[in-house]
GROMACS .gro file of C-alpha atoms in nm:
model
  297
    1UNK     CA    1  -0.732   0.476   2.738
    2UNK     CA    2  -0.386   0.387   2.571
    3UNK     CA    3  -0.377   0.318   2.212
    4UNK     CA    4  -0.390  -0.035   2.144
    5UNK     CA    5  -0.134  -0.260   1.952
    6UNK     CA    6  -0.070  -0.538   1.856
    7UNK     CA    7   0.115  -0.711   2.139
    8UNK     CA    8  -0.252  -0.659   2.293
    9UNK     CA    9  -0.411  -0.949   2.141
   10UNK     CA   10  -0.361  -1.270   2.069
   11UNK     CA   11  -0.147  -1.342   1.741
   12UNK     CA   12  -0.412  -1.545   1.640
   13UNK     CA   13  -0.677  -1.300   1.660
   14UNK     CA   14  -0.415  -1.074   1.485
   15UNK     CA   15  -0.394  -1.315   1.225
   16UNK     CA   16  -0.767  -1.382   1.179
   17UNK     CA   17  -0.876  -1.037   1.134
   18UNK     CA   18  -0.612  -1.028   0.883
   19UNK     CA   19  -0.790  -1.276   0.664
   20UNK     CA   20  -1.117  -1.063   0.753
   21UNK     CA   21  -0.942  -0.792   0.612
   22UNK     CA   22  -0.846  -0.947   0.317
   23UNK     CA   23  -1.163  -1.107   0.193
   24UNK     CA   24  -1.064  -1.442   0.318
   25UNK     CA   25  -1.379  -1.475   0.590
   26UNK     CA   26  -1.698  -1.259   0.627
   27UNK     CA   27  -1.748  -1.073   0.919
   28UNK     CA   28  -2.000  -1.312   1.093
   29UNK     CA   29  -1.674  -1.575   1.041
   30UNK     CA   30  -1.476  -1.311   1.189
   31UNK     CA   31  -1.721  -1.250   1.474
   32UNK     CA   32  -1.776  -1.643   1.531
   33UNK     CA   33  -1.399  -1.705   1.551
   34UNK     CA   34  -1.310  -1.422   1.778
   35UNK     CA   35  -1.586  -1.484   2.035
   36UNK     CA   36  -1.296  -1.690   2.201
   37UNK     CA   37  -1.125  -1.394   2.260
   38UNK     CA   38  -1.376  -1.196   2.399
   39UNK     CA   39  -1.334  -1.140   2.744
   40UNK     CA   40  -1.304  -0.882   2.996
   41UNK     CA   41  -1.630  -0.754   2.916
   42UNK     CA   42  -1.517  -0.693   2.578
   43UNK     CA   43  -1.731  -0.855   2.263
   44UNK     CA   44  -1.591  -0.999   1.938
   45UNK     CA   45  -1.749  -0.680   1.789
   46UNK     CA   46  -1.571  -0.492   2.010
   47UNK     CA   47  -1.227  -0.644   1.902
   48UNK     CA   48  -1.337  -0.597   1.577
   49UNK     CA   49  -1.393  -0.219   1.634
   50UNK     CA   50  -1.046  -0.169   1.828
   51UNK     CA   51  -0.848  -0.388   1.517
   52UNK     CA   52  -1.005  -0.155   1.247
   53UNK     CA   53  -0.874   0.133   1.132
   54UNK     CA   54  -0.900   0.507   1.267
   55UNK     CA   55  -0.849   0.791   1.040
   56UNK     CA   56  -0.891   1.050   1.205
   57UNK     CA   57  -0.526   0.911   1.335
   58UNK     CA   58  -0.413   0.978   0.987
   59UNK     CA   59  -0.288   1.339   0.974
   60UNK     CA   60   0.071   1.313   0.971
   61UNK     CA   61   0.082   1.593   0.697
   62UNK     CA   62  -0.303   1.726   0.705
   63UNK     CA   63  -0.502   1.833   0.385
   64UNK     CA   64  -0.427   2.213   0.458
   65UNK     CA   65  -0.104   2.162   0.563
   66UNK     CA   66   0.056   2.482   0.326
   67UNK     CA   67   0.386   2.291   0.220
   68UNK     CA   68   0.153   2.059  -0.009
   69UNK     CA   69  -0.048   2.138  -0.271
   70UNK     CA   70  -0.351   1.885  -0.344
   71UNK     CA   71  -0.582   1.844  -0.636
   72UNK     CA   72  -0.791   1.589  -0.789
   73UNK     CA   73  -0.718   1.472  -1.128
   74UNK     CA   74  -0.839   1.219  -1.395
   75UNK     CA   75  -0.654   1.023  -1.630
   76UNK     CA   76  -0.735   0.797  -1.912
   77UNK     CA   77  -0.763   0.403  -1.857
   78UNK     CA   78  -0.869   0.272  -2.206
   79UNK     CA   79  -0.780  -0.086  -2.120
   80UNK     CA   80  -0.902  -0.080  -1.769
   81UNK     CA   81  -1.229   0.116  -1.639
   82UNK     CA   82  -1.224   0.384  -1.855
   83UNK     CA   83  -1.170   0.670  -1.663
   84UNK     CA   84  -1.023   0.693  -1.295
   85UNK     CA   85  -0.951   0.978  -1.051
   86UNK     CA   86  -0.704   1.057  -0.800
   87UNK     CA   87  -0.483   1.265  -0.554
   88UNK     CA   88  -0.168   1.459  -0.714
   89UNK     CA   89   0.011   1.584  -0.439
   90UNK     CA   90   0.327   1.779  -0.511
   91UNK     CA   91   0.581   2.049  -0.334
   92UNK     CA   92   0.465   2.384  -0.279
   93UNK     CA   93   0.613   2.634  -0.479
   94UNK     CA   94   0.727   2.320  -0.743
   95UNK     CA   95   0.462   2.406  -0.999
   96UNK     CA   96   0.699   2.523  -1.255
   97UNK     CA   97   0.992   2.302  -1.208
   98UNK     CA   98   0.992   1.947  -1.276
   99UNK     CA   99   1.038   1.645  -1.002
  100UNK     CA  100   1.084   1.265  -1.024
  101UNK     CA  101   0.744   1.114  -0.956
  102UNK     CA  102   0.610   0.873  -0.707
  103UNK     CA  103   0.290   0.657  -0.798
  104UNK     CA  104   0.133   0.529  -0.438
  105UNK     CA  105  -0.116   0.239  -0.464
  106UNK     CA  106  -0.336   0.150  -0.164
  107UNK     CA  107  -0.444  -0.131  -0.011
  108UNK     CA  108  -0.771  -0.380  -0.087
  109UNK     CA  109  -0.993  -0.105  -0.012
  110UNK     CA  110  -1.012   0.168  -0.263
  111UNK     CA  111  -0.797   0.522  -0.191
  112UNK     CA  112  -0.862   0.610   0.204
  113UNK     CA  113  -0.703   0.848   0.457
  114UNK     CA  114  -0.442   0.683   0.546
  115UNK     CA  115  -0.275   0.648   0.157
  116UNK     CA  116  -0.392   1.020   0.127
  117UNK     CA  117  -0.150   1.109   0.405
  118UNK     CA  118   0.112   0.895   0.205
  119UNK     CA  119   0.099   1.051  -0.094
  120UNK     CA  120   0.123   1.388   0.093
  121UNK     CA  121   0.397   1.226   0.302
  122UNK     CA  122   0.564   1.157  -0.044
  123UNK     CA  123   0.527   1.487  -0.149
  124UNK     CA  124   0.700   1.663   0.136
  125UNK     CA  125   0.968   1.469   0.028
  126UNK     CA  126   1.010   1.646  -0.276
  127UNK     CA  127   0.807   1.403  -0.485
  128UNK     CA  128   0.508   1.477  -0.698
  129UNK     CA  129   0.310   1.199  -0.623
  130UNK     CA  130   0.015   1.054  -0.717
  131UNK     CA  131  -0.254   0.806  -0.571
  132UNK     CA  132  -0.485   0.670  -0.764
  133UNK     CA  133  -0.868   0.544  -0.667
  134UNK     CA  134  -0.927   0.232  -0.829
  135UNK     CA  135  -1.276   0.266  -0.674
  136UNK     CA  136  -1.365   0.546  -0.905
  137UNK     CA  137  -1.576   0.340  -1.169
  138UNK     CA  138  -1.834   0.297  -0.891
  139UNK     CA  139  -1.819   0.626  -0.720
  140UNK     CA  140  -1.502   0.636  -0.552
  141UNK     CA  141  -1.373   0.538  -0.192
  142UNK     CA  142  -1.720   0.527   0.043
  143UNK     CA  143  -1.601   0.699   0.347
  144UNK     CA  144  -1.510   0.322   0.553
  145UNK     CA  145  -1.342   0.005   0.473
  146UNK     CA  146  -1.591  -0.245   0.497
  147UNK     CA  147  -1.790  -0.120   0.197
  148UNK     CA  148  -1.467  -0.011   0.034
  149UNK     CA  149  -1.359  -0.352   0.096
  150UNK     CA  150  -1.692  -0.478  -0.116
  151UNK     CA  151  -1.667  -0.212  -0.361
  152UNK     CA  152  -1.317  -0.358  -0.449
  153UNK     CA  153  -1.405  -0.699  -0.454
  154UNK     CA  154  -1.683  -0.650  -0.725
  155UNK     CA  155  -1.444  -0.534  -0.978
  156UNK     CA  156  -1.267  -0.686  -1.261
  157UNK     CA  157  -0.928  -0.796  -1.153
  158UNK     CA  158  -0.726  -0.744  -1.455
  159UNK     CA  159  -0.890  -0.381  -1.523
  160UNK     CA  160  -0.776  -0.274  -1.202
  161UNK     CA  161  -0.421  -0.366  -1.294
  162UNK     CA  162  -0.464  -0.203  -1.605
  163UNK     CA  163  -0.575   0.097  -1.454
  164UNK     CA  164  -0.282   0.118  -1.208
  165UNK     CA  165  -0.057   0.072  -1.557
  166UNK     CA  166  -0.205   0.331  -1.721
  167UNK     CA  167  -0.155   0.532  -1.400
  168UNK     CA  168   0.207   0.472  -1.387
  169UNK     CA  169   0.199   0.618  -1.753
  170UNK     CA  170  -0.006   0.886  -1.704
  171UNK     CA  171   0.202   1.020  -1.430
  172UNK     CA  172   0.533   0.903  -1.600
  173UNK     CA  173   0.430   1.185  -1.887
  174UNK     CA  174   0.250   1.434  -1.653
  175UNK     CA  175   0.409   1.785  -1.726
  176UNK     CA  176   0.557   1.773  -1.338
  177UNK     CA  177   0.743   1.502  -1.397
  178UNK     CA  178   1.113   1.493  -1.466
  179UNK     CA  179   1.055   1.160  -1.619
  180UNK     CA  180   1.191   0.977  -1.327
  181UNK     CA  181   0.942   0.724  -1.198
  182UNK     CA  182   0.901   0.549  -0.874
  183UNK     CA  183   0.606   0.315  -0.717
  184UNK     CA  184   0.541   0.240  -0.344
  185UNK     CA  185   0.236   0.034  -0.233
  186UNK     CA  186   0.072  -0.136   0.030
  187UNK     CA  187  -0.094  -0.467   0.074
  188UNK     CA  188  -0.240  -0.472  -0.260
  189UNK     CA  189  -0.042  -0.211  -0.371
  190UNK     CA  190   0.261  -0.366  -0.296
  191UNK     CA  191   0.130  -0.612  -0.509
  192UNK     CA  192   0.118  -0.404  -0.799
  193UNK     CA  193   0.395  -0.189  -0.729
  194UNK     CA  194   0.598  -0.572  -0.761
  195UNK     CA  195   0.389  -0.569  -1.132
  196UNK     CA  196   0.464  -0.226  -1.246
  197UNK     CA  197   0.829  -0.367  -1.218
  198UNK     CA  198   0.793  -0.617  -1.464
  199UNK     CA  199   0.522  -0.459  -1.681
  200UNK     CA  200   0.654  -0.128  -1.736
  201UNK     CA  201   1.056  -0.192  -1.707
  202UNK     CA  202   1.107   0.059  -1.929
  203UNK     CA  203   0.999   0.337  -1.713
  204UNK     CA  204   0.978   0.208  -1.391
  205UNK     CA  205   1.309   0.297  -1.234
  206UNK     CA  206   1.199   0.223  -0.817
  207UNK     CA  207   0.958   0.029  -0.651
  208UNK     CA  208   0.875  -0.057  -0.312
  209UNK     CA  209   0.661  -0.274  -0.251
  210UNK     CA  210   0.524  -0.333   0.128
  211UNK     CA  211   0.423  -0.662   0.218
  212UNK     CA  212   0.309  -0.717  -0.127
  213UNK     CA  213   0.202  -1.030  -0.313
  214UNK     CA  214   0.486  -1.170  -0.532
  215UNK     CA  215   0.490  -1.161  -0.893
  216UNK     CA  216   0.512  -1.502  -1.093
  217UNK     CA  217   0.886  -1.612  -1.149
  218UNK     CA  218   0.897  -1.606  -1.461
  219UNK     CA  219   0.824  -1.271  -1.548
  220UNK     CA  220   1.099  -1.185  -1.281
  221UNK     CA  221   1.387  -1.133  -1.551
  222UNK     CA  222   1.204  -0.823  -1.739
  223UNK     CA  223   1.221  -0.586  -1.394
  224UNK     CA  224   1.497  -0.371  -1.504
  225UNK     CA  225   1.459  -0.088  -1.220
  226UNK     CA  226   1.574  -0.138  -0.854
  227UNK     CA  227   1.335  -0.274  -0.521
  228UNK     CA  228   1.338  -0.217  -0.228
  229UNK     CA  229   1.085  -0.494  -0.064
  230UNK     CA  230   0.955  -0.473   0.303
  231UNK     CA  231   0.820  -0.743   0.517
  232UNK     CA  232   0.688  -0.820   0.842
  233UNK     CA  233   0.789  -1.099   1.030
  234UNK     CA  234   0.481  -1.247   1.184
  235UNK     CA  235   0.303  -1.217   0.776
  236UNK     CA  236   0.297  -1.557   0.712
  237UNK     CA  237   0.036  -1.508   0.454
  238UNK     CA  238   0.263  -1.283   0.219
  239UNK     CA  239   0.593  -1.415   0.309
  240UNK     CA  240   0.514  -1.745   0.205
  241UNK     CA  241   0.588  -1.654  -0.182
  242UNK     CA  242   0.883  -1.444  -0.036
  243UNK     CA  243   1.151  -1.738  -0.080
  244UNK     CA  244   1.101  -1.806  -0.460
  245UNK     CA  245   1.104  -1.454  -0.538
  246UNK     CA  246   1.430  -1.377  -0.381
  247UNK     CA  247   1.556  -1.722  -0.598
  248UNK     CA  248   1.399  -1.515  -0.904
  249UNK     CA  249   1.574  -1.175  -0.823
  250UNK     CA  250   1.887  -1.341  -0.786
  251UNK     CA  251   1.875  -1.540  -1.037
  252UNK     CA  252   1.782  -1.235  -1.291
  253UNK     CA  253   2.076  -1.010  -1.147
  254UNK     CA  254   1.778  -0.775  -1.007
  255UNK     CA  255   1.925  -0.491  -0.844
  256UNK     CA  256   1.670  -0.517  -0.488
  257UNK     CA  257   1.710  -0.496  -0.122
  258UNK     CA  258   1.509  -0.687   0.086
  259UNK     CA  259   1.407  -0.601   0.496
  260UNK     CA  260   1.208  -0.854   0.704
  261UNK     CA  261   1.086  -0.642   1.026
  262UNK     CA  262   1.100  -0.904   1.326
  263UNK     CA  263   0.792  -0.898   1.558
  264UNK     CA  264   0.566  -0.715   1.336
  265UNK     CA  265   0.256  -0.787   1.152
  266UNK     CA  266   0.141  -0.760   0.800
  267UNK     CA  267   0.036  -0.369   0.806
  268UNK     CA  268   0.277  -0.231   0.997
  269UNK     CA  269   0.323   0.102   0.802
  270UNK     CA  270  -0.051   0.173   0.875
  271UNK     CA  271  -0.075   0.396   1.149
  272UNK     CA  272  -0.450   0.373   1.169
  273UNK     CA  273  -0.485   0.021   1.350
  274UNK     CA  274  -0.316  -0.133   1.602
  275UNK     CA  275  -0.061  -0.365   1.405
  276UNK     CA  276   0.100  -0.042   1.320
  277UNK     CA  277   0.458  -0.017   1.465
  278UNK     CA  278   0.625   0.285   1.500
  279UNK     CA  279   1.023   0.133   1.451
  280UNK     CA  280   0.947  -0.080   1.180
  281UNK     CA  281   0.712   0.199   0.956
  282UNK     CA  282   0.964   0.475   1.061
  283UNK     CA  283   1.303   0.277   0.973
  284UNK     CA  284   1.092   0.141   0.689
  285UNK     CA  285   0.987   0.484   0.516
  286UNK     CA  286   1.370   0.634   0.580
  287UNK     CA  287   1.466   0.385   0.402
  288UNK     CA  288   1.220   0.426   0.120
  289UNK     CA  289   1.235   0.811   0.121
  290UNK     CA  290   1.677   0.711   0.072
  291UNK     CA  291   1.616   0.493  -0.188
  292UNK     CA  292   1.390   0.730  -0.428
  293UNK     CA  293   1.594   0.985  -0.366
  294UNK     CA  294   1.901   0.770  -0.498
  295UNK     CA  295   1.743   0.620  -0.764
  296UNK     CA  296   1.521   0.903  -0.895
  297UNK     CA  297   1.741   1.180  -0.871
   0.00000   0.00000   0.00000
């Protein structure tokens, strides 16, 4: 069987499981909603199954892979959870030189597969990057993104922020870096990777946020690094705040570059699920492999 994507279901089905995915509706909701869809033999569970992610899809640079050296590290998050852990990926044969740095946030769900493959995407790059688990406080990502998902949900809001702040710091001042710091995220993280702009101008020199939530206008005029924003088309839920932010940027003289992907779906970078799509997520990550390299080096 083919993998699926998204021109295989209905947009609306595409767009409910995206509010499934993003805490908007239970699953039972989810399940109710899509039984319209069910046909063929196929049940709404069944849909849900095929629209969820598969990791063992996520391998684009695999854990062993010898150009990338892995390790788990901690870091200090006295105004957010305490303590958090994550991946630090970085060049082989880099560990005495120092490189511009990459923070990558993931999505609503705590720090899976797919974002490990990022980071270790970002590191073959020449990056040392580094992916925090804002799950750690209660044990760390579960294995799947339901209860990842949950786990998320239950903590507090503006901790996790914090935590991804003191992140940004802690790897700003890591003994690999060159002092050169960058930020891609997705979902969620693009999110925060649009408020490590504005909360830590003074050492936040990139971000990229993908198909992230918009940060209020009026802390738009303290981002003093460069964006690089992508979006997909058919993400109404995201690109609804995209028009008053581009006012904002404008308005501030922010140096940013903005790409809406037509056709494609909120996710589109994830090459776990079937809203991935391969044009948009590879013309997408040239560009945002370019643009740290220009602006970190």
């Amino acid at each position: 069987m083919n993998r699926p994507t998204a021109r295989d279901f209905d947009q609306e089905l595409i767009d409910l499981y995206d509010y499934y995915a993003h805490g908007k509706i239970d699953r039972r909701t989810f399940l109710e909603r899509a039984a319209k869809f069910a046909v063929g033999g196929l049940t709404a569970a069944a849909l849900l199954d095929l629209l969820s992610p598969s990791y063992a899809l996520a391998a684009q640079v695999p854990k062993d892979d010898a150009r990338v050296v892995n390790e788990t590290v901690s870091y200090p998050s006295p105004a957010g959870h305490g303590e958090l852990h994550g991946l630090l990926a970085r060049p082989a044969g880099s560990a005495t030189g120092k490189l511009p740095v990459v923070l990558v946030v993931h999505e609503n769900r705590g720090l899976n597969p797919y974002i490990e493959d990022v980071a270790r995407r970002v590191a073959l790059a020449g990056f040392v990057a580094f992916s925090p688990d804002a799950l750690s406080p209660l044990g760390g990502y579960p294995g799947n993104d339901d209860d990842g998902r949950a786990m998320q949900q239950k903590l507090d809001r503006v901790k996790v922020v914090e935590d991804f702040v003191a992140a940004a710091r802690f790897l700003h001042s890591h003994p690999s870096s060159s002092g050169a710091l960058g930020v891609v995220g997705f979902c969620f993280g693009g999110g925060i990777a649009n408020t490590l702009a504005w909360r830590l101008p003074e050492i936040v020199k990139a971000a990229v946020p993908y198909y992230g939530g918009q940060p209020p206008v009026e802390e738009v005029p303290k981002i003093k690094g460069s964006l690089l924003l992508h979006y997909g088309e058919l993400d109404a839920r995201v690109n609804a705040g995209w028009p008053a932010y581009e006012t904002a940027l404008k308005a501030a003289k922010v140096d940013y570059q903005a790409h809406i992907y037509p056709g494609v779906n909120h996710g589109f970078h994830n090459d776990t699920t079937p809203r991935y799509d391969q044009a948009a997520a590879e013309l997408s990550w040239s560009r945002t492999l370019a643009f740290f390299h220009t602006k970190l080096t």
